[in-house]
């Protein structure tokens, strides 16, 4: 079996889990502000929910049966990242619509980490 790259955990409270993870110092993935601006423009979300999504870097998806909240860690050890998911009502998907946002955020985080790392080249 190959080494895992993505490990997901389910929760009944994505906002509370995000708060606890942040308080513990978990490296949660930063979601670009324009993602939540777009949600606000496209969807009629409760303002309190939208504020929680913004504050905690949560992603959102919905279908006719329910909604899906999820968040990610940065890539750890150069390979694996974790996801926390909450399914609301009868949502049965995986938030695939948010994959490009997650991939771009992971790419940006890796580039920032590389740029901040001291050079290992000798002069």
Tab-separated table of N, CA, C and O in Angstrom:
chain	number	residue	atom	x	y	z
A	1	UNK	N	0.845	-1.183	0.000
A	1	UNK	CA	0.000	0.000	0.000
A	1	UNK	C	0.886	1.241	0.000
A	1	UNK	O	1.789	1.369	0.817
A	2	UNK	N	0.627	2.178	-0.889
A	2	UNK	CA	1.437	3.399	-0.923
A	2	UNK	C	1.198	4.250	0.328
A	2	UNK	O	0.197	4.118	1.016
A	3	UNK	N	2.161	5.125	0.609
A	3	UNK	CA	2.017	6.039	1.739
A	3	UNK	C	0.834	6.970	1.508
A	3	UNK	O	0.593	7.413	0.384
A	4	UNK	N	0.091	7.297	2.567
A	4	UNK	CA	-1.058	8.192	2.383
A	4	UNK	C	-0.603	9.607	2.055
A	4	UNK	O	0.478	10.040	2.447
A	5	UNK	N	-1.433	10.313	1.309
A	5	UNK	CA	-1.207	11.721	1.022
A	5	UNK	C	-2.302	12.579	1.631
A	5	UNK	O	-2.100	13.763	1.854
A	6	UNK	N	-3.450	11.992	1.874
A	6	UNK	CA	-4.622	12.738	2.316
A	6	UNK	C	-5.370	11.881	3.323
A	6	UNK	O	-5.772	10.766	3.014
A	7	UNK	N	-5.540	12.413	4.523
A	7	UNK	CA	-6.270	11.709	5.570
A	7	UNK	C	-7.414	12.609	6.008
A	7	UNK	O	-7.195	13.783	6.333
A	8	UNK	N	-8.644	12.080	5.998
A	8	UNK	CA	-9.813	12.885	6.353
A	8	UNK	C	-10.445	12.369	7.638
A	8	UNK	O	-10.486	11.160	7.888
A	9	UNK	N	-10.933	13.311	8.429
A	9	UNK	CA	-11.640	13.012	9.670
A	9	UNK	C	-12.999	13.690	9.622
A	9	UNK	O	-13.112	14.828	9.160
A	10	UNK	N	-14.014	13.027	10.127
A	10	UNK	CA	-15.358	13.603	10.198
A	10	UNK	C	-15.567	14.238	11.563
A	10	UNK	O	-15.028	13.771	12.571
A	11	UNK	N	-16.359	15.293	11.586
A	11	UNK	CA	-16.722	15.965	12.829
A	11	UNK	C	-18.185	16.384	12.755
A	11	UNK	O	-18.737	16.521	11.658
A	12	UNK	N	-18.777	16.581	13.896
A	12	UNK	CA	-20.136	17.122	13.957
A	12	UNK	C	-20.117	18.630	14.141
A	12	UNK	O	-21.174	19.259	14.182
A	13	UNK	N	-18.926	19.227	14.282
A	13	UNK	CA	-18.793	20.662	14.510
A	13	UNK	C	-17.500	21.164	13.883
A	13	UNK	O	-16.467	21.259	14.554
A	14	UNK	N	-17.552	21.493	12.598
A	14	UNK	CA	-16.354	21.927	11.886
A	14	UNK	C	-15.804	23.234	12.446
A	14	UNK	O	-14.587	23.405	12.546
A	15	UNK	N	-16.677	24.133	12.839
A	15	UNK	CA	-16.224	25.419	13.388
A	15	UNK	C	-15.508	25.183	14.716
A	15	UNK	O	-14.414	25.699	14.943
A	16	UNK	N	-16.099	24.397	15.604
A	16	UNK	CA	-15.459	24.102	16.879
A	16	UNK	C	-14.158	23.358	16.707
A	16	UNK	O	-13.168	23.623	17.421
A	17	UNK	N	-14.111	22.437	15.759
A	17	UNK	CA	-12.878	21.698	15.488
A	17	UNK	C	-11.802	22.634	14.965
A	17	UNK	O	-10.644	22.554	15.385
A	18	UNK	N	-12.170	23.551	14.071
A	18	UNK	CA	-11.206	24.521	13.546
A	18	UNK	C	-10.649	25.386	14.675
A	18	UNK	O	-9.439	25.628	14.738
A	19	UNK	N	-11.530	25.835	15.568
A	19	UNK	CA	-11.070	26.633	16.717
A	19	UNK	C	-10.064	25.845	17.565
A	19	UNK	O	-9.013	26.360	17.960
A	20	UNK	N	-10.400	24.600	17.856
A	20	UNK	CA	-9.525	23.762	18.688
A	20	UNK	C	-8.188	23.502	17.989
A	20	UNK	O	-7.130	23.542	18.633
A	21	UNK	N	-8.223	23.238	16.696
A	21	UNK	CA	-6.986	23.004	15.953
A	21	UNK	C	-6.097	24.240	15.961
A	21	UNK	O	-4.881	24.152	16.175
A	22	UNK	N	-6.694	25.409	15.721
A	22	UNK	CA	-5.917	26.657	15.753
A	22	UNK	C	-5.305	26.881	17.131
A	22	UNK	O	-4.139	27.260	17.249
A	23	UNK	N	-6.109	26.675	18.172
A	23	UNK	CA	-5.631	26.875	19.543
A	23	UNK	C	-4.464	25.939	19.856
A	23	UNK	O	-3.570	26.294	20.631
A	24	UNK	N	-4.462	24.762	19.244
A	24	UNK	CA	-3.390	23.793	19.460
A	24	UNK	C	-2.180	24.054	18.562
A	24	UNK	O	-1.180	23.352	18.653
A	25	UNK	N	-2.286	25.054	17.690
A	25	UNK	CA	-1.163	25.397	16.814
A	25	UNK	C	-1.090	24.600	15.528
A	25	UNK	O	-0.045	24.586	14.875
A	26	UNK	N	-2.169	23.942	15.152
A	26	UNK	CA	-2.170	23.176	13.901
A	26	UNK	C	-1.972	24.118	12.711
A	26	UNK	O	-2.549	25.208	12.674
A	27	UNK	N	-1.186	23.707	11.730
A	27	UNK	CA	-0.935	24.548	10.553
A	27	UNK	C	-2.088	24.444	9.545
A	27	UNK	O	-1.995	23.734	8.538
A	28	UNK	N	-3.168	25.160	9.826
A	28	UNK	CA	-4.322	25.105	8.932
A	28	UNK	C	-4.028	25.868	7.653
A	28	UNK	O	-3.354	26.904	7.653
A	29	UNK	N	-4.560	25.367	6.567
A	29	UNK	CA	-4.342	25.959	5.253
A	29	UNK	C	-5.086	27.285	5.143
A	29	UNK	O	-6.292	27.363	5.446
A	30	UNK	N	-4.392	28.313	4.728
A	30	UNK	CA	-5.012	29.629	4.522
A	30	UNK	C	-5.815	29.611	3.222
A	30	UNK	O	-5.294	29.236	2.170
A	31	UNK	N	-7.074	30.002	3.321
A	31	UNK	CA	-7.957	30.064	2.159
A	31	UNK	C	-8.006	31.518	1.698
A	31	UNK	O	-8.193	32.421	2.517
A	32	UNK	N	-7.839	31.781	0.404
A	32	UNK	CA	-7.860	33.168	-0.067
A	32	UNK	C	-9.202	33.843	0.229
A	32	UNK	O	-10.265	33.227	0.131
A	33	UNK	N	-9.145	35.113	0.600
A	33	UNK	CA	-10.356	35.871	0.943
A	33	UNK	C	-11.351	35.906	-0.210
A	33	UNK	O	-12.562	35.908	0.018
A	34	UNK	N	-10.850	35.900	-1.447
A	34	UNK	CA	-11.778	35.977	-2.575
A	34	UNK	C	-12.662	34.732	-2.688
A	34	UNK	O	-13.727	34.776	-3.287
A	35	UNK	N	-12.228	33.613	-2.093
A	35	UNK	CA	-13.074	32.419	-2.081
A	35	UNK	C	-14.359	32.715	-1.324
A	35	UNK	O	-15.462	32.428	-1.805
A	36	UNK	N	-14.229	33.301	-0.148
A	36	UNK	CA	-15.414	33.607	0.661
A	36	UNK	C	-16.213	34.773	0.071
A	36	UNK	O	-17.432	34.802	0.178
A	37	UNK	N	-15.523	35.720	-0.576
A	37	UNK	CA	-16.227	36.796	-1.278
A	37	UNK	C	-17.117	36.209	-2.369
A	37	UNK	O	-18.260	36.639	-2.562
A	38	UNK	N	-16.592	35.223	-3.086
A	38	UNK	CA	-17.355	34.564	-4.143
A	38	UNK	C	-18.558	33.825	-3.567
A	38	UNK	O	-19.663	33.906	-4.127
A	39	UNK	N	-18.361	33.101	-2.452
A	39	UNK	CA	-19.505	32.433	-1.814
A	39	UNK	C	-20.593	33.444	-1.472
A	39	UNK	O	-21.776	33.198	-1.704
A	40	UNK	N	-20.168	34.572	-0.912
A	40	UNK	CA	-21.118	35.613	-0.514
A	40	UNK	C	-21.888	36.148	-1.715
A	40	UNK	O	-23.100	36.392	-1.630
A	41	UNK	N	-21.209	36.304	-2.841
A	41	UNK	CA	-21.858	36.839	-4.038
A	41	UNK	C	-22.800	35.831	-4.689
A	41	UNK	O	-23.826	36.205	-5.248
A	42	UNK	N	-22.465	34.548	-4.618
A	42	UNK	CA	-23.236	33.525	-5.315
A	42	UNK	C	-24.351	32.894	-4.506
A	42	UNK	O	-25.361	32.452	-5.052
A	43	UNK	N	-24.152	32.803	-3.199
A	43	UNK	CA	-25.072	32.029	-2.370
A	43	UNK	C	-25.719	32.910	-1.312
A	43	UNK	O	-25.135	33.898	-0.866
A	44	UNK	N	-26.871	32.521	-0.896
A	44	UNK	CA	-27.574	33.249	0.157
A	44	UNK	C	-27.297	32.571	1.499
A	44	UNK	O	-28.179	31.982	2.105
A	45	UNK	N	-26.037	32.661	1.938
A	45	UNK	CA	-25.638	32.031	3.193
A	45	UNK	C	-25.981	32.931	4.374
A	45	UNK	O	-25.926	34.153	4.267
A	46	UNK	N	-26.282	32.300	5.485
A	46	UNK	CA	-26.490	33.034	6.723
A	46	UNK	C	-25.213	33.830	7.021
A	46	UNK	O	-24.111	33.275	6.950
A	47	UNK	N	-25.331	35.126	7.335
A	47	UNK	CA	-24.133	35.938	7.590
A	47	UNK	C	-23.240	35.378	8.705
A	47	UNK	O	-22.017	35.479	8.631
A	48	UNK	N	-23.829	34.766	9.721
A	48	UNK	CA	-23.022	34.183	10.804
A	48	UNK	C	-22.220	32.985	10.293
A	48	UNK	O	-21.048	32.816	10.659
A	49	UNK	N	-22.827	32.165	9.434
A	49	UNK	CA	-22.111	31.039	8.855
A	49	UNK	C	-20.971	31.543	7.979
A	49	UNK	O	-19.847	31.054	8.067
A	50	UNK	N	-21.239	32.531	7.144
A	50	UNK	CA	-20.199	33.070	6.273
A	50	UNK	C	-19.044	33.636	7.103
A	50	UNK	O	-17.875	33.432	6.768
A	51	UNK	N	-19.355	34.302	8.194
A	51	UNK	CA	-18.302	34.844	9.066
A	51	UNK	C	-17.456	33.710	9.648
A	51	UNK	O	-16.221	33.817	9.716
A	52	UNK	N	-18.093	32.615	10.062
A	52	UNK	CA	-17.349	31.459	10.573
A	52	UNK	C	-16.481	30.834	9.486
A	52	UNK	O	-15.334	30.446	9.745
A	53	UNK	N	-17.022	30.729	8.274
A	53	UNK	CA	-16.248	30.167	7.170
A	53	UNK	C	-14.988	30.997	6.940
A	53	UNK	O	-13.885	30.459	6.808
A	54	UNK	N	-15.152	32.317	6.903
A	54	UNK	CA	-14.014	33.222	6.696
A	54	UNK	C	-12.990	33.096	7.819
A	54	UNK	O	-11.796	32.962	7.575
A	55	UNK	N	-13.478	33.198	9.050
A	55	UNK	CA	-12.584	33.224	10.210
A	55	UNK	C	-11.743	31.962	10.330
A	55	UNK	O	-10.577	32.013	10.711
A	56	UNK	N	-12.322	30.837	9.976
A	56	UNK	CA	-11.648	29.568	10.225
A	56	UNK	C	-11.125	28.878	8.969
A	56	UNK	O	-10.659	27.744	9.041
A	57	UNK	N	-11.204	29.544	7.817
A	57	UNK	CA	-10.677	28.950	6.593
A	57	UNK	C	-11.442	27.731	6.132
A	57	UNK	O	-10.872	26.838	5.516
A	58	UNK	N	-12.730	27.721	6.425
A	58	UNK	CA	-13.568	26.593	6.020
A	58	UNK	C	-14.054	26.767	4.591
A	58	UNK	O	-14.397	27.873	4.165
A	59	UNK	N	-14.113	25.666	3.873
A	59	UNK	CA	-14.678	25.635	2.534
A	59	UNK	C	-16.099	25.111	2.635
A	59	UNK	O	-16.458	24.417	3.588
A	60	UNK	N	-16.917	25.427	1.620
A	60	UNK	CA	-18.347	25.121	1.673
A	60	UNK	C	-18.803	24.561	0.338
A	60	UNK	O	-18.392	25.035	-0.724
A	61	UNK	N	-19.656	23.570	0.394
A	61	UNK	CA	-20.332	23.063	-0.794
A	61	UNK	C	-21.737	22.670	-0.378
A	61	UNK	O	-21.999	22.397	0.800
A	62	UNK	N	-22.634	22.649	-1.330
A	62	UNK	CA	-24.014	22.247	-1.045
A	62	UNK	C	-24.601	21.597	-2.279
A	62	UNK	O	-24.178	21.848	-3.407
A	63	UNK	N	-25.570	20.739	-2.025
A	63	UNK	CA	-26.361	20.172	-3.108
A	63	UNK	C	-27.814	20.206	-2.658
A	63	UNK	O	-28.141	20.808	-1.631
A	64	UNK	N	-28.693	19.578	-3.410
A	64	UNK	CA	-30.122	19.611	-3.094
A	64	UNK	C	-30.444	18.954	-1.755
A	64	UNK	O	-31.485	19.225	-1.165
A	65	UNK	N	-29.543	18.109	-1.266
A	65	UNK	CA	-29.816	17.348	-0.047
A	65	UNK	C	-29.193	17.902	1.223
A	65	UNK	O	-29.575	17.517	2.320
A	66	UNK	N	-28.194	18.777	1.106
A	66	UNK	CA	-27.533	19.278	2.303
A	66	UNK	C	-26.310	20.096	1.970
A	66	UNK	O	-26.150	20.578	0.853
A	67	UNK	N	-25.434	20.251	2.948
A	67	UNK	CA	-24.234	21.069	2.784
A	67	UNK	C	-23.031	20.336	3.361
A	67	UNK	O	-23.158	19.339	4.074
A	68	UNK	N	-21.854	20.882	3.055
A	68	UNK	CA	-20.592	20.259	3.416
A	68	UNK	C	-19.617	21.352	3.815
A	68	UNK	O	-19.380	22.301	3.063
A	69	UNK	N	-19.062	21.250	5.009
A	69	UNK	CA	-18.022	22.164	5.475
A	69	UNK	C	-16.743	21.352	5.588
A	69	UNK	O	-16.759	20.215	6.079
A	70	UNK	N	-15.624	21.934	5.156
A	70	UNK	CA	-14.359	21.219	5.293
A	70	UNK	C	-13.193	22.186	5.351
A	70	UNK	O	-13.271	23.315	4.876
A	71	UNK	N	-12.127	21.718	5.991
A	71	UNK	CA	-10.903	22.494	6.103
A	71	UNK	C	-9.722	21.555	5.964
A	71	UNK	O	-9.864	20.336	6.092
A	72	UNK	N	-8.565	22.147	5.694
A	72	UNK	CA	-7.362	21.369	5.447
A	72	UNK	C	-6.196	21.903	6.268
A	72	UNK	O	-6.165	23.084	6.619
A	73	UNK	N	-5.228	21.046	6.502
A	73	UNK	CA	-3.948	21.501	7.023
A	73	UNK	C	-3.049	21.805	5.832
A	73	UNK	O	-3.342	21.420	4.693
A	74	UNK	N	-1.951	22.472	6.136
A	74	UNK	CA	-0.899	22.598	5.140
A	74	UNK	C	-0.341	21.193	4.888
A	74	UNK	O	-0.597	20.267	5.661
A	75	UNK	N	0.427	21.041	3.839
A	75	UNK	CA	1.102	19.765	3.584
A	75	UNK	C	2.190	19.612	4.636
A	75	UNK	O	2.980	20.529	4.874
A	76	UNK	N	2.196	18.465	5.288
A	76	UNK	CA	3.149	18.206	6.369
A	76	UNK	C	4.197	17.201	5.911
A	76	UNK	O	3.869	16.207	5.265
A	77	UNK	N	5.443	17.479	6.234
A	77	UNK	CA	6.514	16.559	5.859
A	77	UNK	C	6.705	16.436	4.362
A	77	UNK	O	7.236	15.449	3.888
A	78	UNK	N	6.217	17.400	3.616
A	78	UNK	CA	6.387	17.381	2.175
A	78	UNK	C	5.448	16.451	1.430
A	78	UNK	O	5.549	16.310	0.222
A	79	UNK	N	4.510	15.800	2.146
A	79	UNK	CA	3.696	14.816	1.447
A	79	UNK	C	2.234	14.752	1.889
A	79	UNK	O	1.343	14.685	1.067
A	80	UNK	N	1.942	14.714	3.161
A	80	UNK	CA	0.585	14.412	3.627
A	80	UNK	C	-0.122	15.670	4.141
A	80	UNK	O	0.522	16.581	4.665
A	81	UNK	N	-1.423	15.706	3.963
A	81	UNK	CA	-2.239	16.760	4.556
A	81	UNK	C	-3.497	16.122	5.117
A	81	UNK	O	-3.887	15.025	4.732
A	82	UNK	N	-4.099	16.822	6.060
A	82	UNK	CA	-5.292	16.326	6.730
A	82	UNK	C	-6.479	17.203	6.373
A	82	UNK	O	-6.332	18.399	6.125
A	83	UNK	N	-7.643	16.590	6.368
A	83	UNK	CA	-8.890	17.284	6.084
A	83	UNK	C	-9.872	16.955	7.208
A	83	UNK	O	-9.910	15.826	7.698
A	84	UNK	N	-10.648	17.948	7.603
A	84	UNK	CA	-11.734	17.748	8.558
A	84	UNK	C	-13.024	18.077	7.826
A	84	UNK	O	-13.121	19.139	7.184
A	85	UNK	N	-13.998	17.178	7.883
A	85	UNK	CA	-15.242	17.359	7.131
A	85	UNK	C	-16.458	17.280	8.052
A	85	UNK	O	-16.453	16.556	9.040
A	86	UNK	N	-17.461	18.057	7.688
A	86	UNK	CA	-18.759	17.977	8.355
A	86	UNK	C	-19.836	17.936	7.290
A	86	UNK	O	-19.936	18.835	6.465
A	87	UNK	N	-20.641	16.904	7.329
A	87	UNK	CA	-21.776	16.762	6.414
A	87	UNK	C	-23.033	17.244	7.130
A	87	UNK	O	-23.289	16.840	8.261
A	88	UNK	N	-23.783	18.093	6.461
A	88	UNK	CA	-25.030	18.610	7.009
A	88	UNK	C	-26.194	18.054	6.203
A	88	UNK	O	-26.175	18.098	4.964
A	89	UNK	N	-27.174	17.535	6.909
A	89	UNK	CA	-28.356	16.922	6.293
A	89	UNK	C	-27.906	15.749	5.426
A	89	UNK	O	-27.104	14.944	5.869
A	90	UNK	N	-28.382	15.662	4.187
A	90	UNK	CA	-28.112	14.497	3.353
A	90	UNK	C	-27.015	14.676	2.331
A	90	UNK	O	-26.935	13.908	1.368
A	91	UNK	N	-26.124	15.663	2.511
A	91	UNK	CA	-25.041	15.861	1.551
A	91	UNK	C	-24.205	14.593	1.464
A	91	UNK	O	-23.775	14.054	2.474
A	92	UNK	N	-23.948	14.129	0.244
A	92	UNK	CA	-23.243	12.866	0.062
A	92	UNK	C	-21.993	12.991	-0.806
A	92	UNK	O	-21.395	12.007	-1.187
A	93	UNK	N	-21.593	14.226	-1.127
A	93	UNK	CA	-20.417	14.419	-1.973
A	93	UNK	C	-19.150	14.577	-1.155
A	93	UNK	O	-19.110	14.254	0.039
A	94	UNK	N	-18.128	15.106	-1.809
A	94	UNK	CA	-16.822	15.267	-1.177
A	94	UNK	C	-16.267	16.679	-1.336
A	94	UNK	O	-15.075	16.894	-1.142
A	95	UNK	N	-17.102	17.636	-1.720
A	95	UNK	CA	-16.632	19.001	-1.885
A	95	UNK	C	-15.693	19.172	-3.057
A	95	UNK	O	-14.814	20.029	-3.035
A	96	UNK	N	-15.884	18.361	-4.087
A	96	UNK	CA	-14.967	18.377	-5.236
A	96	UNK	C	-14.876	19.752	-5.894
A	96	UNK	O	-13.819	20.103	-6.429
A	97	UNK	N	-15.929	20.539	-5.832
A	97	UNK	CA	-15.914	21.867	-6.424
A	97	UNK	C	-14.811	22.733	-5.800
A	97	UNK	O	-14.320	23.670	-6.427
A	98	UNK	N	-14.400	22.399	-4.586
A	98	UNK	CA	-13.371	23.178	-3.899
A	98	UNK	C	-11.953	22.669	-4.126
A	98	UNK	O	-10.991	23.284	-3.652
A	99	UNK	N	-11.789	21.595	-4.856
A	99	UNK	CA	-10.447	21.041	-5.090
A	99	UNK	C	-9.482	22.049	-5.713
A	99	UNK	O	-8.332	22.146	-5.258
A	100	UNK	N	-9.885	22.813	-6.730
A	100	UNK	CA	-8.933	23.791	-7.284
A	100	UNK	C	-8.499	24.846	-6.266
A	100	UNK	O	-7.347	25.278	-6.270
A	101	UNK	N	-9.402	25.240	-5.387
A	101	UNK	CA	-9.058	26.217	-4.344
A	101	UNK	C	-8.037	25.608	-3.394
A	101	UNK	O	-7.023	26.222	-3.061
A	102	UNK	N	-8.274	24.383	-2.967
A	102	UNK	CA	-7.348	23.703	-2.066
A	102	UNK	C	-5.987	23.505	-2.711
A	102	UNK	O	-4.950	23.781	-2.113
A	103	UNK	N	-5.965	23.054	-3.950
A	103	UNK	CA	-4.686	22.814	-4.621
A	103	UNK	C	-3.896	24.105	-4.789
A	103	UNK	O	-2.679	24.128	-4.567
A	104	UNK	N	-4.568	25.191	-5.169
A	104	UNK	CA	-3.876	26.478	-5.320
A	104	UNK	C	-3.366	26.976	-3.971
A	104	UNK	O	-2.249	27.505	-3.881
A	105	UNK	N	-4.146	26.811	-2.915
A	105	UNK	CA	-3.710	27.242	-1.581
A	105	UNK	C	-2.522	26.412	-1.102
A	105	UNK	O	-1.578	26.949	-0.513
A	106	UNK	N	-2.537	25.109	-1.357
A	106	UNK	CA	-1.392	24.271	-0.992
A	106	UNK	C	-0.148	24.694	-1.782
A	106	UNK	O	0.948	24.787	-1.221
A	107	UNK	N	-0.303	24.952	-3.057
A	107	UNK	CA	0.826	25.382	-3.884
A	107	UNK	C	1.406	26.692	-3.344
A	107	UNK	O	2.623	26.836	-3.190
A	108	UNK	N	0.527	27.651	-3.043
A	108	UNK	CA	0.973	28.944	-2.526
A	108	UNK	C	1.697	28.771	-1.187
A	108	UNK	O	2.754	29.360	-0.962
A	109	UNK	N	1.160	27.932	-0.303
A	109	UNK	CA	1.796	27.702	1.002
A	109	UNK	C	3.183	27.077	0.832
A	109	UNK	O	4.128	27.462	1.526
A	110	UNK	N	3.318	26.134	-0.100
A	110	UNK	CA	4.632	25.514	-0.339
A	110	UNK	C	5.620	26.547	-0.885
A	110	UNK	O	6.786	26.562	-0.494
A	111	UNK	N	5.164	27.409	-1.786
A	111	UNK	CA	6.046	28.441	-2.341
A	111	UNK	C	6.487	29.414	-1.254
A	111	UNK	O	7.655	29.811	-1.212
A	112	UNK	N	5.568	29.782	-0.368
A	112	UNK	CA	5.919	30.690	0.725
A	112	UNK	C	6.911	30.037	1.678
A	112	UNK	O	7.835	30.690	2.157
A	113	UNK	N	6.737	28.757	1.931
A	113	UNK	CA	7.652	28.038	2.811
A	113	UNK	C	9.041	27.981	2.193
A	113	UNK	O	10.045	28.209	2.865
A	114	UNK	N	9.096	27.685	0.902
A	114	UNK	CA	10.397	27.638	0.210
A	114	UNK	C	11.079	29.004	0.220
A	114	UNK	O	12.284	29.096	0.415
A	115	UNK	N	10.300	30.055	-0.022
A	115	UNK	CA	10.871	31.404	-0.066
A	115	UNK	C	11.403	31.833	1.304
A	115	UNK	O	12.384	32.559	1.391
A	116	UNK	N	10.768	31.365	2.369
A	116	UNK	CA	11.178	31.743	3.732
A	116	UNK	C	12.323	30.890	4.255
A	116	UNK	O	12.998	31.293	5.193
A	117	UNK	N	12.558	29.737	3.646
A	117	UNK	CA	13.619	28.835	4.118
A	117	UNK	C	14.985	29.411	3.768
A	117	UNK	O	15.182	29.942	2.677
A	118	UNK	N	15.934	29.279	4.690
A	118	UNK	CA	17.294	29.743	4.378
A	118	UNK	C	17.893	28.921	3.254
A	118	UNK	O	17.634	27.721	3.145
A	119	UNK	N	18.656	29.535	2.442
A	119	UNK	CA	19.303	28.856	1.328
A	119	UNK	C	20.328	27.859	1.848
A	119	UNK	O	21.053	28.131	2.791
A	120	UNK	N	20.381	26.693	1.212
A	120	UNK	CA	21.359	25.667	1.609
A	120	UNK	C	22.558	25.670	0.676
A	120	UNK	O	23.469	24.896	0.847
A	121	UNK	N	22.549	26.561	-0.308
A	121	UNK	CA	23.681	26.628	-1.225
A	121	UNK	C	24.845	27.352	-0.559
A	121	UNK	O	24.661	28.349	0.121
A	122	UNK	N	26.050	26.845	-0.796
A	122	UNK	CA	27.232	27.521	-0.265
A	122	UNK	C	27.628	28.613	-1.230
A	122	UNK	O	27.406	28.533	-2.424
A	123	UNK	N	28.260	29.609	-0.689
A	123	UNK	CA	28.650	30.750	-1.534
A	123	UNK	C	30.063	30.671	-1.931
A	123	UNK	O	30.960	30.277	-1.407
